[in-house]
Short mmCIF file of C-alpha atoms in Angstrom, two decimals:
data_model
loop_
_atom_site.label_atom_id
_atom_site.label_comp_id
_atom_site.label_asym_id
_atom_site.label_seq_id
_atom_site.Cartn_x
_atom_site.Cartn_y
_atom_site.Cartn_z
CA UNK A 1 -2.13 -14.57 3.30
CA UNK A 2 0.26 -12.83 1.56
CA UNK A 3 3.66 -14.67 2.40
CA UNK A 4 4.93 -11.42 3.77
CA UNK A 5 6.07 -12.00 8.07
CA UNK A 6 6.32 -9.64 9.98
CA UNK A 7 7.41 -9.27 14.17
CA UNK A 8 6.30 -8.37 16.68
CA UNK A 9 2.45 -7.76 15.86
CA UNK A 10 2.57 -4.98 18.81
CA UNK A 11 4.71 -3.30 20.22
CA UNK A 12 4.55 -1.04 23.85
CA UNK A 13 7.05 1.59 24.44
CA UNK A 14 8.30 4.70 26.00
CA UNK A 15 9.29 8.02 24.98
CA UNK A 16 13.21 8.15 23.89
CA UNK A 17 13.17 4.45 23.39
CA UNK A 18 14.62 3.15 20.48
CA UNK A 19 12.66 -0.23 18.67
CA UNK A 20 13.44 -2.84 15.49
CA UNK A 21 10.89 -3.91 13.00
CA UNK A 22 11.85 -7.74 11.44
CA UNK A 23 10.56 -8.05 7.83
CA UNK A 24 10.76 -11.32 5.86
CA UNK A 25 10.00 -11.11 2.19
CA UNK A 26 7.87 -13.41 0.27
CA UNK A 27 9.55 -16.18 -1.21
CA UNK A 28 12.16 -15.46 -3.95
CA UNK A 29 11.12 -11.03 -3.85
CA UNK A 30 14.47 -9.00 -3.73
CA UNK A 31 12.62 -6.15 -3.10
CA UNK A 32 11.42 -4.70 0.45
CA UNK A 33 9.21 -1.75 1.09
CA UNK A 34 8.38 0.46 4.41
CA UNK A 35 4.71 2.09 4.96
CA UNK A 36 3.70 4.23 7.60
CA UNK A 37 -0.47 4.41 8.12
CA UNK A 38 -1.13 7.27 10.62
CA UNK A 39 -4.28 8.55 11.45
CA UNK A 40 -3.55 12.06 10.15
CA UNK A 41 -1.18 10.89 7.27
CA UNK A 42 -2.44 8.09 6.31
CA UNK A 43 -0.02 5.60 4.15
CA UNK A 44 2.93 7.28 3.45
CA UNK A 45 6.16 5.14 2.05
CA UNK A 46 9.00 5.48 4.03
CA UNK A 47 11.91 3.87 2.27
CA UNK A 48 13.13 0.48 -0.36
CA UNK A 49 15.48 -1.37 -0.44
CA UNK A 50 16.67 -3.74 -4.11
CA UNK A 51 18.14 -7.30 -2.73
CA UNK A 52 20.29 -5.25 -0.28
CA UNK A 53 21.02 -2.25 -1.26
CA UNK A 54 18.66 1.46 -0.83
CA UNK A 55 17.19 2.13 -3.93
CA UNK A 56 14.29 4.67 -2.72
CA UNK A 57 13.55 7.48 0.05
CA UNK A 58 10.35 8.65 1.32
CA UNK A 59 8.97 10.83 3.43
CA UNK A 60 11.32 9.00 6.52
CA UNK A 61 13.09 10.97 9.88
CA UNK A 62 16.07 11.09 9.92
CA UNK A 63 15.71 9.22 13.69
CA UNK A 64 14.58 6.45 11.40
CA UNK A 65 16.32 3.68 9.70
CA UNK A 66 16.78 0.85 7.76
CA UNK A 67 18.71 -2.20 6.31
CA UNK A 68 18.18 -5.30 4.18
CA UNK A 69 20.39 -8.34 4.59
CA UNK A 70 22.00 -10.92 2.91
CA UNK A 71 19.11 -13.51 3.86
CA UNK A 72 16.82 -11.10 2.40
CA UNK A 73 14.89 -9.82 5.29
CA UNK A 74 14.64 -6.60 6.01
CA UNK A 75 14.67 -4.24 9.71
CA UNK A 76 13.46 -0.50 10.35
CA UNK A 77 15.09 1.12 12.75
CA UNK A 78 12.88 4.16 15.00
CA UNK A 79 15.05 5.83 18.05
CA UNK A 80 14.35 8.45 19.85
CA UNK A 81 10.89 7.85 19.76
CA UNK A 82 7.92 10.67 19.99
CA UNK A 83 4.58 10.05 20.31
CA UNK A 84 3.72 10.83 16.76
CA UNK A 85 5.38 7.74 15.61
CA UNK A 86 2.48 5.78 16.61
CA UNK A 87 1.29 4.31 14.07
CA UNK A 88 1.11 0.85 11.78
CA UNK A 89 4.51 -0.02 10.37
CA UNK A 90 4.00 -2.47 7.24
CA UNK A 91 6.24 -4.01 5.34
CA UNK A 92 5.54 -4.73 1.33
CA UNK A 93 8.31 -6.80 -0.91
CA UNK A 94 7.04 -7.65 -4.81
CA UNK A 95 8.43 -9.74 -7.13
CA UNK A 96 12.56 -8.48 -9.38
CA UNK A 97 12.07 -5.91 -11.37
CA UNK A 98 14.94 -3.33 -13.06
CA UNK A 99 14.20 0.01 -12.14
CA UNK A 100 11.09 2.69 -11.25
CA UNK A 101 7.70 2.72 -12.07
CA UNK A 102 7.25 0.12 -9.42
CA UNK A 103 5.01 -2.68 -11.89
CA UNK A 104 4.85 -5.43 -9.65
CA UNK A 105 2.12 -5.37 -6.88
CA UNK A 106 3.26 -5.04 -3.38
CA UNK A 107 2.21 -7.74 -0.70
CA UNK A 108 1.50 -6.91 2.45
CA UNK A 109 2.70 -7.72 5.30
CA UNK A 110 0.14 -7.88 8.60
CA UNK A 111 1.99 -5.07 9.87
CA UNK A 112 3.49 -3.96 13.03
CA UNK A 113 1.58 -1.81 15.16
CA UNK A 114 3.58 0.55 17.91
CA UNK A 115 2.38 2.35 20.15
CA UNK A 116 4.47 4.95 22.41
CA UNK A 117 3.20 6.45 25.47
CA UNK B 1 4.50 15.07 -8.48
CA UNK B 2 1.60 12.08 -7.87
CA UNK B 3 -0.81 12.93 -6.41
CA UNK B 4 -4.19 9.94 -5.99
CA UNK B 5 -7.35 11.34 -4.09
CA UNK B 6 -10.90 9.06 -3.44
CA UNK B 7 -12.85 12.09 -2.53
CA UNK B 8 -15.63 8.99 -0.38
CA UNK B 9 -14.94 9.37 2.82
CA UNK B 10 -17.12 6.97 3.42
CA UNK B 11 -19.97 4.58 1.43
CA UNK B 12 -22.63 2.77 3.96
CA UNK B 13 -24.26 -0.02 1.88
CA UNK B 14 -27.03 -2.91 1.94
CA UNK B 15 -25.99 -6.06 1.65
CA UNK B 16 -27.02 -7.03 -2.27
CA UNK B 17 -26.09 -3.75 -3.45
CA UNK B 18 -23.19 -2.74 -5.95
CA UNK B 19 -20.70 -0.43 -4.56
CA UNK B 20 -18.77 1.98 -6.71
CA UNK B 21 -15.81 3.80 -5.47
CA UNK B 22 -14.11 6.67 -7.12
CA UNK B 23 -10.88 7.20 -7.99
CA UNK B 24 -8.54 9.68 -9.86
CA UNK B 25 -4.85 10.37 -10.20
CA UNK B 26 -2.82 12.84 -11.17
CA UNK B 27 1.37 12.17 -12.22
CA UNK B 28 3.12 13.64 -14.99
CA UNK B 29 4.45 10.58 -16.41
CA UNK B 30 3.03 8.51 -19.60
CA UNK B 31 4.40 5.63 -17.85
CA UNK B 32 2.04 4.54 -14.49
CA UNK B 33 0.58 1.58 -13.25
CA UNK B 34 -2.55 1.75 -10.71
CA UNK B 35 -3.65 -0.41 -8.40
CA UNK B 36 -6.48 -0.64 -5.53
CA UNK B 37 -5.91 -2.29 -2.11
CA UNK B 38 -8.36 -4.30 0.70
CA UNK B 39 -7.83 -3.34 4.31
CA UNK B 40 -10.50 -5.10 6.19
CA UNK B 41 -10.92 -4.52 9.76
CA UNK B 42 -8.14 -6.81 10.54
CA UNK B 43 -5.81 -4.73 9.61
CA UNK B 44 -3.75 -6.18 6.56
CA UNK B 45 -3.41 -4.95 3.39
CA UNK B 46 -4.70 -7.04 0.23
CA UNK B 47 -3.96 -6.20 -3.16
CA UNK B 48 -6.85 -6.35 -5.29
CA UNK B 49 -6.00 -5.32 -9.23
CA UNK B 50 -3.70 -4.07 -11.30
CA UNK B 51 -3.51 -1.83 -13.96
CA UNK B 52 -1.05 -0.31 -16.54
CA UNK B 53 -1.38 2.98 -18.44
CA UNK B 54 -0.86 1.58 -21.88
CA UNK B 55 -4.44 -1.01 -21.38
CA UNK B 56 -7.81 0.83 -20.59
CA UNK B 57 -9.30 -2.38 -21.57
CA UNK B 58 -12.03 -2.78 -18.19
CA UNK B 59 -12.28 -5.91 -16.70
CA UNK B 60 -13.95 -8.53 -14.77
CA UNK B 61 -13.16 -10.57 -12.02
CA UNK B 62 -15.03 -11.97 -10.11
CA UNK B 63 -18.06 -9.64 -8.12
CA UNK B 64 -14.84 -6.51 -8.66
CA UNK B 65 -14.87 -4.26 -12.25
CA UNK B 66 -12.74 -1.78 -12.88
CA UNK B 67 -13.55 1.75 -15.06
CA UNK B 68 -9.75 3.05 -16.18
CA UNK B 69 -10.16 6.39 -18.60
CA UNK B 70 -6.95 8.14 -18.85
CA UNK B 71 -9.53 11.27 -20.11
CA UNK B 72 -10.52 11.67 -17.17
CA UNK B 73 -7.39 10.44 -15.32
CA UNK B 74 -10.18 8.52 -13.27
CA UNK B 75 -9.91 4.60 -12.15
CA UNK B 76 -12.86 3.36 -10.24
CA UNK B 77 -13.35 0.52 -8.74
CA UNK B 78 -17.07 -1.09 -7.98
CA UNK B 79 -18.29 -4.11 -6.10
CA UNK B 80 -20.81 -6.34 -7.38
CA UNK B 81 -23.30 -7.33 -5.43
CA UNK B 82 -21.64 -6.50 -1.80
CA UNK B 83 -21.76 -8.73 0.75
CA UNK B 84 -21.28 -7.86 4.44
CA UNK B 85 -17.35 -9.69 3.83
CA UNK B 86 -16.35 -6.62 1.48
CA UNK B 87 -16.73 -4.35 4.67
CA UNK B 88 -13.33 -2.54 4.47
CA UNK B 89 -11.30 0.42 4.07
CA UNK B 90 -10.15 0.45 0.10
CA UNK B 91 -7.39 2.46 -1.28
CA UNK B 92 -6.23 3.78 -4.54
CA UNK B 93 -2.62 3.42 -5.01
CA UNK B 94 -0.26 4.72 -8.11
CA UNK B 95 2.94 4.09 -9.20
CA UNK B 96 4.77 6.60 -11.23
CA UNK B 97 8.95 7.42 -12.01
CA UNK B 98 9.65 6.11 -8.74
CA UNK B 99 9.95 2.95 -6.64
CA UNK B 100 7.25 3.47 -4.49
CA UNK B 101 3.62 3.51 -4.21
CA UNK B 102 1.16 6.99 -3.83
CA UNK B 103 -2.02 5.90 -2.02
CA UNK B 104 -5.04 7.72 -1.63
CA UNK B 105 -6.80 8.51 1.68
CA UNK B 106 -9.27 5.15 1.33
CA UNK B 107 -13.02 4.81 1.22
CA UNK B 108 -14.42 2.96 4.39
CA UNK B 109 -17.33 0.88 2.79
CA UNK B 110 -19.47 -0.87 5.48
CA UNK B 111 -22.08 -3.03 3.88
CA UNK B 112 -25.19 -3.61 5.98
CA UNK B 113 -27.02 -7.72 6.49
#
């Protein structure tokens, strides 16, 4: 058990819909990362937050957004869903650090499997 | 830009054989970190090891060992005396002058009893 929790575990929804994925980092970790894992793209970094502030953006679509709340949990919002958004979405957290590179190992949650039909 | 290449797509071995996973990375930065993660059939990603660019000392941790060579930009990982529970997808990852992990495509290891 990594200490990172994600809900829900599975999500099935229809095209055009909007969903919210939730993540709670390990106790004490201020950094939260979101990754997408799909068969064709592999593991792709989406976005990172540090203590409530967005720090880095990767290959995140404009239809996707995220935020980190004062209690450090994070939510990833996916809207206008398409079939191609079906994937495993991971949240990870890491210990405090001052800047790049990401020196500390990231601990991953169990993931949310999103299926868009 | 940084890139991680895992040329081996799949490896199948019989229990107790050693397994070596290859990883080649590209980065222009002089400070970087390398990681290995394991993804068992249950789906979670499990951190295994981390190595920074300043430390080329190779180590052994239980049945795991790694060989980091800056001259060839390689960070290979070996499982000694493999067990069925080692069956998983193994990912090599690189962190360079930004905040993210860049992952390789993964190598699927199947250990047969």
